[in-house]
Short mmCIF file of N, CA and C in Angstrom, two decimals:
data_model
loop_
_atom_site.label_atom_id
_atom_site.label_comp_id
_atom_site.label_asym_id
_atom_site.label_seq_id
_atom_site.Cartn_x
_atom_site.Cartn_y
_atom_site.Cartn_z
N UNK A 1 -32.29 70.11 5.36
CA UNK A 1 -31.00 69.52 5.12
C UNK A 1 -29.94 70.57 5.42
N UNK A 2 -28.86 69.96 6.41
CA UNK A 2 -27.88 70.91 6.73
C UNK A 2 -26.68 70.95 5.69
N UNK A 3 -26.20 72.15 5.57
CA UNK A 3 -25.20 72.00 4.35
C UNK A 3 -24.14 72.01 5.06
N UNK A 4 -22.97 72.09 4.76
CA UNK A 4 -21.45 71.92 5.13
C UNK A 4 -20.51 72.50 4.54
N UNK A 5 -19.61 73.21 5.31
CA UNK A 5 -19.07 74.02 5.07
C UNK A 5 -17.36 73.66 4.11
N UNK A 6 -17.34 73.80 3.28
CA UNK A 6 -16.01 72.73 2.52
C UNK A 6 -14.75 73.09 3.08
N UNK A 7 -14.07 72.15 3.47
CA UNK A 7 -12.80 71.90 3.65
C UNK A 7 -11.73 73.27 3.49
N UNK A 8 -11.21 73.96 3.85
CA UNK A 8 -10.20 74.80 3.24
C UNK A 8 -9.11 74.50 2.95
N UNK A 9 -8.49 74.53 1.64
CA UNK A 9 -7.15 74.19 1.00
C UNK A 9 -6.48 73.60 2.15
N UNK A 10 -5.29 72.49 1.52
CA UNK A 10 -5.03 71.81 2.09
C UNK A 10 -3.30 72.81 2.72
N UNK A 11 -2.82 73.89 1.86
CA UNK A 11 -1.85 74.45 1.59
C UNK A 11 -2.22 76.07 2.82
N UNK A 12 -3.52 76.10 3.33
CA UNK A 12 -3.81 77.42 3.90
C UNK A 12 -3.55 76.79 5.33
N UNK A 13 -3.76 75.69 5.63
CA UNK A 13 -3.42 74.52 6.98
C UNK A 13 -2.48 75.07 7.65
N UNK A 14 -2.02 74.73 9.10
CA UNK A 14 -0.87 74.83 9.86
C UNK A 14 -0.48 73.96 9.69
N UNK A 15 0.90 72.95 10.02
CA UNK A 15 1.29 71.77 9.94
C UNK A 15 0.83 70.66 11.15
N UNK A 16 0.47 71.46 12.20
CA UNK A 16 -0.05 70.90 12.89
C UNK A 16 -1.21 70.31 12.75
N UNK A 17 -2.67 71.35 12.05
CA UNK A 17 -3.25 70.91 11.64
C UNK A 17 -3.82 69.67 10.79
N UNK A 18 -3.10 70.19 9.39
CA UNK A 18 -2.78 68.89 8.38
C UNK A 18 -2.25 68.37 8.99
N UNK A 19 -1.30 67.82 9.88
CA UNK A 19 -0.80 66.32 10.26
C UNK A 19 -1.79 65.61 10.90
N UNK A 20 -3.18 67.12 11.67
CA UNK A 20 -4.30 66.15 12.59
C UNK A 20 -5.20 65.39 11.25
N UNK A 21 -5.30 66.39 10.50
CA UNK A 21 -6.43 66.06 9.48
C UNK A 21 -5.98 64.56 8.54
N UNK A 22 -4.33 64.58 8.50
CA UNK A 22 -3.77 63.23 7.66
C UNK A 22 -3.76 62.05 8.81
N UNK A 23 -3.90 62.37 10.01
CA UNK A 23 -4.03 61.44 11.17
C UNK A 23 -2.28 60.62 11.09
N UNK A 24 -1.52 61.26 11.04
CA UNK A 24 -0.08 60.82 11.30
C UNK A 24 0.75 62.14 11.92
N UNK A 25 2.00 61.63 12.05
CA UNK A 25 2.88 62.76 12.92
C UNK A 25 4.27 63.16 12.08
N UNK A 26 5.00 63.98 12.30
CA UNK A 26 5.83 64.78 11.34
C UNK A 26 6.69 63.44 10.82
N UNK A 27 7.14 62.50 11.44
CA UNK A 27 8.08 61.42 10.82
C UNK A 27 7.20 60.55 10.17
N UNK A 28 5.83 61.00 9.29
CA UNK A 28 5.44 59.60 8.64
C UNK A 28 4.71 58.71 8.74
N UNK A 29 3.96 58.34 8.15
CA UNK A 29 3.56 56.46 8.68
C UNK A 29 4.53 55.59 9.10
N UNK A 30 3.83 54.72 9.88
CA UNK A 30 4.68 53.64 10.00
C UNK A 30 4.80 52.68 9.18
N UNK A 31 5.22 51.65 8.74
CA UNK A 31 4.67 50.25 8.00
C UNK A 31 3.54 50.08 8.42
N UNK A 32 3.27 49.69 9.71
CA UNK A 32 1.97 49.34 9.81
C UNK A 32 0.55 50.33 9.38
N UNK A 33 0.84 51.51 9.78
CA UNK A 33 0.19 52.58 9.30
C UNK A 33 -0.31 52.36 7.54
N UNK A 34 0.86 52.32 7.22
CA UNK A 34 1.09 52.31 5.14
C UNK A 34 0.43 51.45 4.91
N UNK A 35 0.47 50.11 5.58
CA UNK A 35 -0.30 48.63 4.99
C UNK A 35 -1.67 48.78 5.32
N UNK A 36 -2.08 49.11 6.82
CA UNK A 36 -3.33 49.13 6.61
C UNK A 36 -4.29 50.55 5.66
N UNK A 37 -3.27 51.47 5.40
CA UNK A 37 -4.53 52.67 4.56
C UNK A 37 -4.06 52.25 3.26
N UNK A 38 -3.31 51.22 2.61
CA UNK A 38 -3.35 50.59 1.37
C UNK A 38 -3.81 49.56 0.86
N UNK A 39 -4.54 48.81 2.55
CA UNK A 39 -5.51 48.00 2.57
C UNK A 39 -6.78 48.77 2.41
N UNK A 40 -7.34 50.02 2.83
CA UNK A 40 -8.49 50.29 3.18
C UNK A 40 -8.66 51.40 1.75
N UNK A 41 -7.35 51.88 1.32
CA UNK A 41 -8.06 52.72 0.15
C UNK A 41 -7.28 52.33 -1.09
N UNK A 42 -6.30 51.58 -1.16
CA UNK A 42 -5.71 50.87 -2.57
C UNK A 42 -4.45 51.18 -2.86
N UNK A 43 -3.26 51.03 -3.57
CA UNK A 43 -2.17 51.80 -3.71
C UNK A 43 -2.22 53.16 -4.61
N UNK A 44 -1.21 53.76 -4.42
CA UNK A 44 -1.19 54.73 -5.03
C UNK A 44 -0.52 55.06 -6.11
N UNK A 45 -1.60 54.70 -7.12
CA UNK A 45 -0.93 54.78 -8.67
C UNK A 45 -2.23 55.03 -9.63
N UNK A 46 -1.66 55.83 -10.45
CA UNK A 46 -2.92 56.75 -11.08
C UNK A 46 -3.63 55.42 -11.83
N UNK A 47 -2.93 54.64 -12.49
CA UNK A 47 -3.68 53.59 -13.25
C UNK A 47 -2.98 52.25 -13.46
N UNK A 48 -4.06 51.19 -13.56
CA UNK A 48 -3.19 49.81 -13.40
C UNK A 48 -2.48 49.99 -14.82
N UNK A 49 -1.21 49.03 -15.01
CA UNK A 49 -0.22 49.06 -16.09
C UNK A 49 -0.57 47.71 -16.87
N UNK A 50 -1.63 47.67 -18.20
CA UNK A 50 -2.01 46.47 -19.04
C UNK A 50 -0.39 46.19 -19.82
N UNK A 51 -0.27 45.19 -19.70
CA UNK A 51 0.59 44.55 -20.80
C UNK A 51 0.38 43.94 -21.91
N UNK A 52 1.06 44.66 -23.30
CA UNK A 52 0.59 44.16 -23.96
C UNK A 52 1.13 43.06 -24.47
N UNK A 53 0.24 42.20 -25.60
CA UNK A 53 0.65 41.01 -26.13
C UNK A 53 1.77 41.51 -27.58
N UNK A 54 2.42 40.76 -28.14
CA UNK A 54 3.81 40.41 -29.47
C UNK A 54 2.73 41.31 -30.55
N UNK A 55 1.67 40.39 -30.54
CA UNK A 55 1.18 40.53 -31.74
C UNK A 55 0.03 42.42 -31.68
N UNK A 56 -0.80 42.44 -30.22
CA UNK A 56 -1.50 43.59 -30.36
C UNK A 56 -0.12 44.72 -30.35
N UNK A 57 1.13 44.91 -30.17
CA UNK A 57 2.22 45.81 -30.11
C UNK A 57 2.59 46.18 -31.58
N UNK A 58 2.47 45.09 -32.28
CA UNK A 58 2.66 45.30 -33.64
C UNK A 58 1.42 45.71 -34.59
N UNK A 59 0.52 45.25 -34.58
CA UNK A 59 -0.73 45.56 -34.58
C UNK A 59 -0.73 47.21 -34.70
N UNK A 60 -0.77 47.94 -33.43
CA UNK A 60 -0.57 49.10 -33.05
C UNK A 60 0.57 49.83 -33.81
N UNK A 61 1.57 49.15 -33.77
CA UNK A 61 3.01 50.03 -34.99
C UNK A 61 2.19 50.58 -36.10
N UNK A 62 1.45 49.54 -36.67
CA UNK A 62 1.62 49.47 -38.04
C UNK A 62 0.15 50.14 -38.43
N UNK A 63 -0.85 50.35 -37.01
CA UNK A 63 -1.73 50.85 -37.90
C UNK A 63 -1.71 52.39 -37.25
N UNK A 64 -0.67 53.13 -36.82
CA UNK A 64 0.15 54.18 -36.93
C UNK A 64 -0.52 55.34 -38.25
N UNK A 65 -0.34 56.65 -38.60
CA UNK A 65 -0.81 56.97 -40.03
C UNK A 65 0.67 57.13 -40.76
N UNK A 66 2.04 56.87 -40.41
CA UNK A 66 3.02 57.19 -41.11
C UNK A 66 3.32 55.09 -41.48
N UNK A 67 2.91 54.53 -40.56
CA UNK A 67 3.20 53.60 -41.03
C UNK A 67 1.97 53.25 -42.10
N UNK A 68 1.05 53.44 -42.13
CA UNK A 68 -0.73 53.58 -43.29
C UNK A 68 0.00 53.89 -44.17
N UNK A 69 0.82 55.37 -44.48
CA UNK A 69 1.46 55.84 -45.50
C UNK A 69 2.28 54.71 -46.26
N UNK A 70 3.28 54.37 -45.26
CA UNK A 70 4.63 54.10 -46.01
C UNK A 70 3.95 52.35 -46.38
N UNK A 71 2.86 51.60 -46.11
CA UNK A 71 2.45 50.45 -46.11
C UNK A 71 1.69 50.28 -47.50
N UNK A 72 1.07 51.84 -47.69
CA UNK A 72 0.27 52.10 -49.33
C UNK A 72 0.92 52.36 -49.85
N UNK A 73 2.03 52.83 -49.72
CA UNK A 73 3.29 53.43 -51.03
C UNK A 73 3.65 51.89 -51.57
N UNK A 74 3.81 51.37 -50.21
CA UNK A 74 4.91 50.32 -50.89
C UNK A 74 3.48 49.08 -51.47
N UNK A 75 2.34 48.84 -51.23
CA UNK A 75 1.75 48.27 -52.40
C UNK A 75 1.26 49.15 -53.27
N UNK A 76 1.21 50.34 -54.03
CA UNK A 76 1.58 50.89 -54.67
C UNK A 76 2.66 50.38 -55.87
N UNK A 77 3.40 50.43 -55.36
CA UNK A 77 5.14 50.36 -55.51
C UNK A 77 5.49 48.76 -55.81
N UNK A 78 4.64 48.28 -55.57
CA UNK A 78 3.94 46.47 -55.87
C UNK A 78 3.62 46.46 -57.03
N UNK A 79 2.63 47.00 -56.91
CA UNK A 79 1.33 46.93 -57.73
C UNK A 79 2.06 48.22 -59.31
N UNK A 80 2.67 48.78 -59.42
CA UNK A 80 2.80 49.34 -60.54
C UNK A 80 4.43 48.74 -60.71
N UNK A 81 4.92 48.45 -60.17
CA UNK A 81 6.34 47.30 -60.63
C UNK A 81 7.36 47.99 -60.22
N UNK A 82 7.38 49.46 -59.96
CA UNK A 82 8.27 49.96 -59.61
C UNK A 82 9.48 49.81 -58.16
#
């Protein structure tokens, strides 16, 4: 099995180089360029954005540990009449 020799930093490159290795030219992709390598490898965003629902948002407030606190004080604060 032949091994391979790794890549060298992308920052040690000529510009010439890296522009061969990114397969575009100093002005960019084109549109067409952009659409199809966002067809072939996905957009570029570290992670999809879940939305949440009314009720899991509140949910989440409240089971917080300052909101735990201030939620036992106040049945506490119930519960001894004060």
């Amino acid at each position: 099995m032949e091994k391979t020799a790794a890549a060298p930093p992308f920052w040690t490159l000529s510009l010439q180089d890296l522009l061969a290795e990114l397969r575009c030219d100093d002005d960019g992709l084109s549109s067409a360029q952009a659409n199809q390598r966002t067809q072939q490898y996905g957009p570029n965003a570290d992670r999809t954005v879940r939305v949440k629902g009314v009720m899991r948002a509140i949910l989440g407030r409240l089971l917080e540990p300052l909101s735990l606190i201030l939620l036992g004080a106040g049945v506490v604060s119930v519960a001894t009449g004060d």
